[in-house]
PDB file of C-alpha atoms in Angstrom:
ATOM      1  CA  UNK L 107      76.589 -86.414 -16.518  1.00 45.00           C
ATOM      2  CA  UNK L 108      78.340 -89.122 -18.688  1.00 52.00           C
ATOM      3  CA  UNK L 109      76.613 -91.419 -20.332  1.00 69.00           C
ATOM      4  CA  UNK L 110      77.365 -94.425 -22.399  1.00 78.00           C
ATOM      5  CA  UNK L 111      77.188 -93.955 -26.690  1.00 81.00           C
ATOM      6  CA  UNK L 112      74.086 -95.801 -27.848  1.00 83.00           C
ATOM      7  CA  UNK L 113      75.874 -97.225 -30.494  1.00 95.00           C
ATOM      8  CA  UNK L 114      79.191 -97.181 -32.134  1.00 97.00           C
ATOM      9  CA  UNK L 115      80.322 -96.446 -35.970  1.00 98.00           C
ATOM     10  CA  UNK L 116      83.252 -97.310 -38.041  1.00 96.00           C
ATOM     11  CA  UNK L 117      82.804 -95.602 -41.979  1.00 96.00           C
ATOM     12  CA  UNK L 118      85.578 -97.223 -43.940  1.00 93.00           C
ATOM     13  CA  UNK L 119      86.635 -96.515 -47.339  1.00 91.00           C
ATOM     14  CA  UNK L 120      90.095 -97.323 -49.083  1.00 89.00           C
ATOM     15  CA  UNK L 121      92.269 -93.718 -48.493  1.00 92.00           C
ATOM     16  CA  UNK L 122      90.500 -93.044 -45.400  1.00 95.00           C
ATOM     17  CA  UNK L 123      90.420 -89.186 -46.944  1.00 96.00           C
ATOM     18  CA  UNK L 124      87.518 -87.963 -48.441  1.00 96.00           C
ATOM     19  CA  UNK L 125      83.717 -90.191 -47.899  1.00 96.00           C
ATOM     20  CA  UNK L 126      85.034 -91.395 -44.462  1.00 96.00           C
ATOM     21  CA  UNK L 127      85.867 -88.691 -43.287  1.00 98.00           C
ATOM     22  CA  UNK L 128      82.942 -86.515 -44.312  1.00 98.00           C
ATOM     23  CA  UNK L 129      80.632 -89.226 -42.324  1.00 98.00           C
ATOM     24  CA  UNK L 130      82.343 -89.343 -39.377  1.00 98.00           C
ATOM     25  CA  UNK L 131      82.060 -85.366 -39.188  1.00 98.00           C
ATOM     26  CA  UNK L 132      78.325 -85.611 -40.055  1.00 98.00           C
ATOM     27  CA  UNK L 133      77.873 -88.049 -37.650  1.00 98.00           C
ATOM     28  CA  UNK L 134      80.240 -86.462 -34.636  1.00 97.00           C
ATOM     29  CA  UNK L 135      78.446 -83.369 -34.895  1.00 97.00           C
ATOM     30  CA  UNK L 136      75.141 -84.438 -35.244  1.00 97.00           C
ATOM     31  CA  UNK L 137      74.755 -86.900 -32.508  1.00 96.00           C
ATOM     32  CA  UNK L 138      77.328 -85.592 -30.702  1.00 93.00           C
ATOM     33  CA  UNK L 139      78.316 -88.121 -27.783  1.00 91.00           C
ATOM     34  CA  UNK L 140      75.369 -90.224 -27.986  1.00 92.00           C
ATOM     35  CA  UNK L 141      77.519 -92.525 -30.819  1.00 96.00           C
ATOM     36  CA  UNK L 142      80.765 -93.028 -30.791  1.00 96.00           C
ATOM     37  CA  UNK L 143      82.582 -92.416 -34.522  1.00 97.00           C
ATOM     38  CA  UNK L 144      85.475 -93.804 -35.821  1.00 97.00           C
ATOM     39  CA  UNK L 145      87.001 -94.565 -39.793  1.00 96.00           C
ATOM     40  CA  UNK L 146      89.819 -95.850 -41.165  1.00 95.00           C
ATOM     41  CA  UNK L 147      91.032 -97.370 -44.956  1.00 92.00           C
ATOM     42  CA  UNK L 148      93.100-100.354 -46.124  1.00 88.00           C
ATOM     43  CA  UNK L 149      95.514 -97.511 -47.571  1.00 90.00           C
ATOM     44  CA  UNK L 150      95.177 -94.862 -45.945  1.00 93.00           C
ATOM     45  CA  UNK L 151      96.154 -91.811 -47.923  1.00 95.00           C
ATOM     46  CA  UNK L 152      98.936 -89.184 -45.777  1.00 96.00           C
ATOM     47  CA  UNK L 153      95.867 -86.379 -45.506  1.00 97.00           C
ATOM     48  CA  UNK L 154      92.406 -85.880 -45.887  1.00 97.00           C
ATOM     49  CA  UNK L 155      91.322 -84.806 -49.021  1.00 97.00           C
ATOM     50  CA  UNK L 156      91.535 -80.492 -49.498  1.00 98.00           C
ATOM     51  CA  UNK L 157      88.302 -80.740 -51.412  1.00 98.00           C
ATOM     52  CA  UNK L 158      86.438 -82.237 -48.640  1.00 98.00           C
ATOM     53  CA  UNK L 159      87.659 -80.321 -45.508  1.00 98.00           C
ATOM     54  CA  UNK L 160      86.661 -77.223 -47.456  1.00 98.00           C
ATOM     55  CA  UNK L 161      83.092 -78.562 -48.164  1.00 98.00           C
ATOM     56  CA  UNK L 162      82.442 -79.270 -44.506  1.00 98.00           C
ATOM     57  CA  UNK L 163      83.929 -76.322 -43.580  1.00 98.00           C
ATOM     58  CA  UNK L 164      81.004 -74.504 -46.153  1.00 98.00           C
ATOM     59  CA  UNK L 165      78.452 -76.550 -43.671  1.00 98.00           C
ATOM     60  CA  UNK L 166      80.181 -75.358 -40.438  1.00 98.00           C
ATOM     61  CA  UNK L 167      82.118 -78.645 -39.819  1.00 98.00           C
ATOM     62  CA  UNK L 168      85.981 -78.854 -39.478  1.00 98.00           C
ATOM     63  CA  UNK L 169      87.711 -81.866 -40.291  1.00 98.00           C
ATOM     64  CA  UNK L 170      90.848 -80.305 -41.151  1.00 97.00           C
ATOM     65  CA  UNK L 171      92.603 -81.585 -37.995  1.00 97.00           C
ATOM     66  CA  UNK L 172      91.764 -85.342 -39.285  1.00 97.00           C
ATOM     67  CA  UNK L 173      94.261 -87.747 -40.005  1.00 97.00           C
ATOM     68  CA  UNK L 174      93.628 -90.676 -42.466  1.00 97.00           C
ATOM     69  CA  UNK L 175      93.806 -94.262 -40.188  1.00 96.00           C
ATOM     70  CA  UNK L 176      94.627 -97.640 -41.100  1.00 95.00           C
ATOM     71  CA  UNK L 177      91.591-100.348 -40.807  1.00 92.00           C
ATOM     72  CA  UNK L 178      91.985-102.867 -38.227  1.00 92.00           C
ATOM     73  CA  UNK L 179      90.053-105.918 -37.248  1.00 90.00           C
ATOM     74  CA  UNK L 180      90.116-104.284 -33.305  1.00 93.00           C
ATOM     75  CA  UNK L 181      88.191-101.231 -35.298  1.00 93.00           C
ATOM     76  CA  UNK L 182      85.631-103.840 -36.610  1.00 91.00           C
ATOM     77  CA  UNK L 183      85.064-105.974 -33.628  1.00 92.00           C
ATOM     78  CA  UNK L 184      84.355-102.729 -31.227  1.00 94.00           C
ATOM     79  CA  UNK L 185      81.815-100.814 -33.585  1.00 95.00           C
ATOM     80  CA  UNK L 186      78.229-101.439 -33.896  1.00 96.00           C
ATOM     81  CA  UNK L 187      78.159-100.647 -37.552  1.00 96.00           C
ATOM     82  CA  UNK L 188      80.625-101.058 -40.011  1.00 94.00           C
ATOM     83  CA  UNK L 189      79.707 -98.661 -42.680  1.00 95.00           C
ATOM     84  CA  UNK L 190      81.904 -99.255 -45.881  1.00 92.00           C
ATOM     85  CA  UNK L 191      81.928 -96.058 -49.048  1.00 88.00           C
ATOM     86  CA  UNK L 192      81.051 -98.065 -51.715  1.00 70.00           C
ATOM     87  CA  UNK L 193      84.890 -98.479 -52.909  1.00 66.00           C
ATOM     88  CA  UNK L 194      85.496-102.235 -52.902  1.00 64.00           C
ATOM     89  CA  UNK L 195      87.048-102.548 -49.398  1.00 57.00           C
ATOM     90  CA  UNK L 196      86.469-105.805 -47.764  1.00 63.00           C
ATOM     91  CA  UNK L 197      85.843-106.153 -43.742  1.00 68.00           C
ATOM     92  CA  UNK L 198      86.408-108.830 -41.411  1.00 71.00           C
ATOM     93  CA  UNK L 199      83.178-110.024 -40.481  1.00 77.00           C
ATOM     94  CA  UNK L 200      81.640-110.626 -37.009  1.00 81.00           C
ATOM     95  CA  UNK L 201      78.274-111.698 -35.586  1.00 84.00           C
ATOM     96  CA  UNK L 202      75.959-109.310 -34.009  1.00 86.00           C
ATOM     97  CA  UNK L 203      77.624-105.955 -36.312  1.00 91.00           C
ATOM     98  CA  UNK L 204      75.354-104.272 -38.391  1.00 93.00           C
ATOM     99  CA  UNK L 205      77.140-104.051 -42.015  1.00 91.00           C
ATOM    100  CA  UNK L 206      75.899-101.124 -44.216  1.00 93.00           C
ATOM    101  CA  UNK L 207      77.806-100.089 -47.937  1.00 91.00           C
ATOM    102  CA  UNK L 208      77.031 -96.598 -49.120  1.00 94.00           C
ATOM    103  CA  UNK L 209      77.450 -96.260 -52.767  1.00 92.00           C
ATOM    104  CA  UNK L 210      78.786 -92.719 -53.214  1.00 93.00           C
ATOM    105  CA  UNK L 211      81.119 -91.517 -55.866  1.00 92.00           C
ATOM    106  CA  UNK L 212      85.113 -90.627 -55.251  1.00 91.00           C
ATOM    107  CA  UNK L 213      86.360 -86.826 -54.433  1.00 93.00           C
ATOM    108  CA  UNK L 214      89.773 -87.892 -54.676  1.00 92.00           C
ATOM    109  CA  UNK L 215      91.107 -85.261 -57.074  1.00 93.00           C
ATOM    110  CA  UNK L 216      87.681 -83.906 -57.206  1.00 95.00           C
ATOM    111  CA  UNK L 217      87.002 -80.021 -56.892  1.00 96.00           C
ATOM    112  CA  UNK L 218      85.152 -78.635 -53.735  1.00 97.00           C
ATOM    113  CA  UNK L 219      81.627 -78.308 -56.354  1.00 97.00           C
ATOM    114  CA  UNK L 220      82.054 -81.758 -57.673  1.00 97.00           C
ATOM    115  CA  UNK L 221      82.325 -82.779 -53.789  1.00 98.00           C
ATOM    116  CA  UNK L 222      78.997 -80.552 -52.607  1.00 98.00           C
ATOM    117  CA  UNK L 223      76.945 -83.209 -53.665  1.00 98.00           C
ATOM    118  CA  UNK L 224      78.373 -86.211 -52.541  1.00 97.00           C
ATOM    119  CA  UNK L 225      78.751 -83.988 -48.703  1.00 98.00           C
ATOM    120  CA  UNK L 226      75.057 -83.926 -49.195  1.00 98.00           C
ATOM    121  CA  UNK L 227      74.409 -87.506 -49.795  1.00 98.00           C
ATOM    122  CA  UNK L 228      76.560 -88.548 -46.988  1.00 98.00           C
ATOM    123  CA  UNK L 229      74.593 -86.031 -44.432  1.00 98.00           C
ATOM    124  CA  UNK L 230      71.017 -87.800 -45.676  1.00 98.00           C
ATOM    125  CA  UNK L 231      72.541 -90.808 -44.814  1.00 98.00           C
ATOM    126  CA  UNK L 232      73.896 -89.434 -41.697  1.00 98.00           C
ATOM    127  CA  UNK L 233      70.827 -88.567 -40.793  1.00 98.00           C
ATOM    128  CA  UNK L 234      68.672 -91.883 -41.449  1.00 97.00           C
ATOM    129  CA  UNK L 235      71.104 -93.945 -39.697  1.00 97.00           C
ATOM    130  CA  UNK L 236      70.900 -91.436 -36.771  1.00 96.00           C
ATOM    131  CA  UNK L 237      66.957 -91.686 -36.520  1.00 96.00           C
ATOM    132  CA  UNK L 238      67.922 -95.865 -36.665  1.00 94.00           C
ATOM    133  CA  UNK L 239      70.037 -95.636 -33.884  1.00 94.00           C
ATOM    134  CA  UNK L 240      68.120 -93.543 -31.559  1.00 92.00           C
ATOM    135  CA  UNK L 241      65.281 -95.777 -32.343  1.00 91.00           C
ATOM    136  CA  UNK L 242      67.195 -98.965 -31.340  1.00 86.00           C
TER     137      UNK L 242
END
């Protein structure tokens, strides 16, 4: 049986490579195909950051096959929420989206135990905004 997401998520931060990236994992395999997950940057770096696939991979998640994607105002207008990593990026805005910044620190050129906490951050997050959408 397919069904239709209940909601759709963009997480943007500026290198698309580390916070992003982390999110849309969380999110992707914790609600599975009930929300539909996408991120992007405004300079997207050429890979995601080592320090952060090997932190999900510690929590079972694999975002190794990721590739960093460049923001677009398509992206914006066909998510739900428009979740930005506290990093300064600025979104086009539309009516009726649902505009959330996470203030998280930066694992660019960050070790995998200086990422660990900012993975766990992102997966409380993850997990309130799930319980949001399922209520809505």
């Amino acid at each position: 049986m397919t069904s239709t997401p209940a909601a759709s998520v963009l997480f943007v931060c500026v290198h698309n490579a580390g916070r992003s990236q982390m999110a849309a994992g969380f999110l992707s395999h914790l609600a599975g195909d009930r929300v539909e997950v996408r991120s992007a940057g405004s300079l997207p770096a050429e890979h995601v950051n080592p320090a952060a696939v090997e932190a999900m991979r510690e929590v079972g998640i694999d975002i190794s096959a990721q590739r960093p994607k460049v923001l677009t105002t398509e992206a914006v207008q066909s998510s739900d929420y428009v979740i930005t990593m506290g990093c300064g990026d600025v979104c086009p805005v539309f009516p009726g989206k649902k505009y959330l910044d996470w203030q998280l620190d930066d694992p660019a050129g960050q070790g995998v135990e200086a990422v660990r906490p900012i993975r766990e951050a992102i997966r409380e997050r993850i997990e309130t905004l799930i319980a949001e959408i399922d209520a809505s």
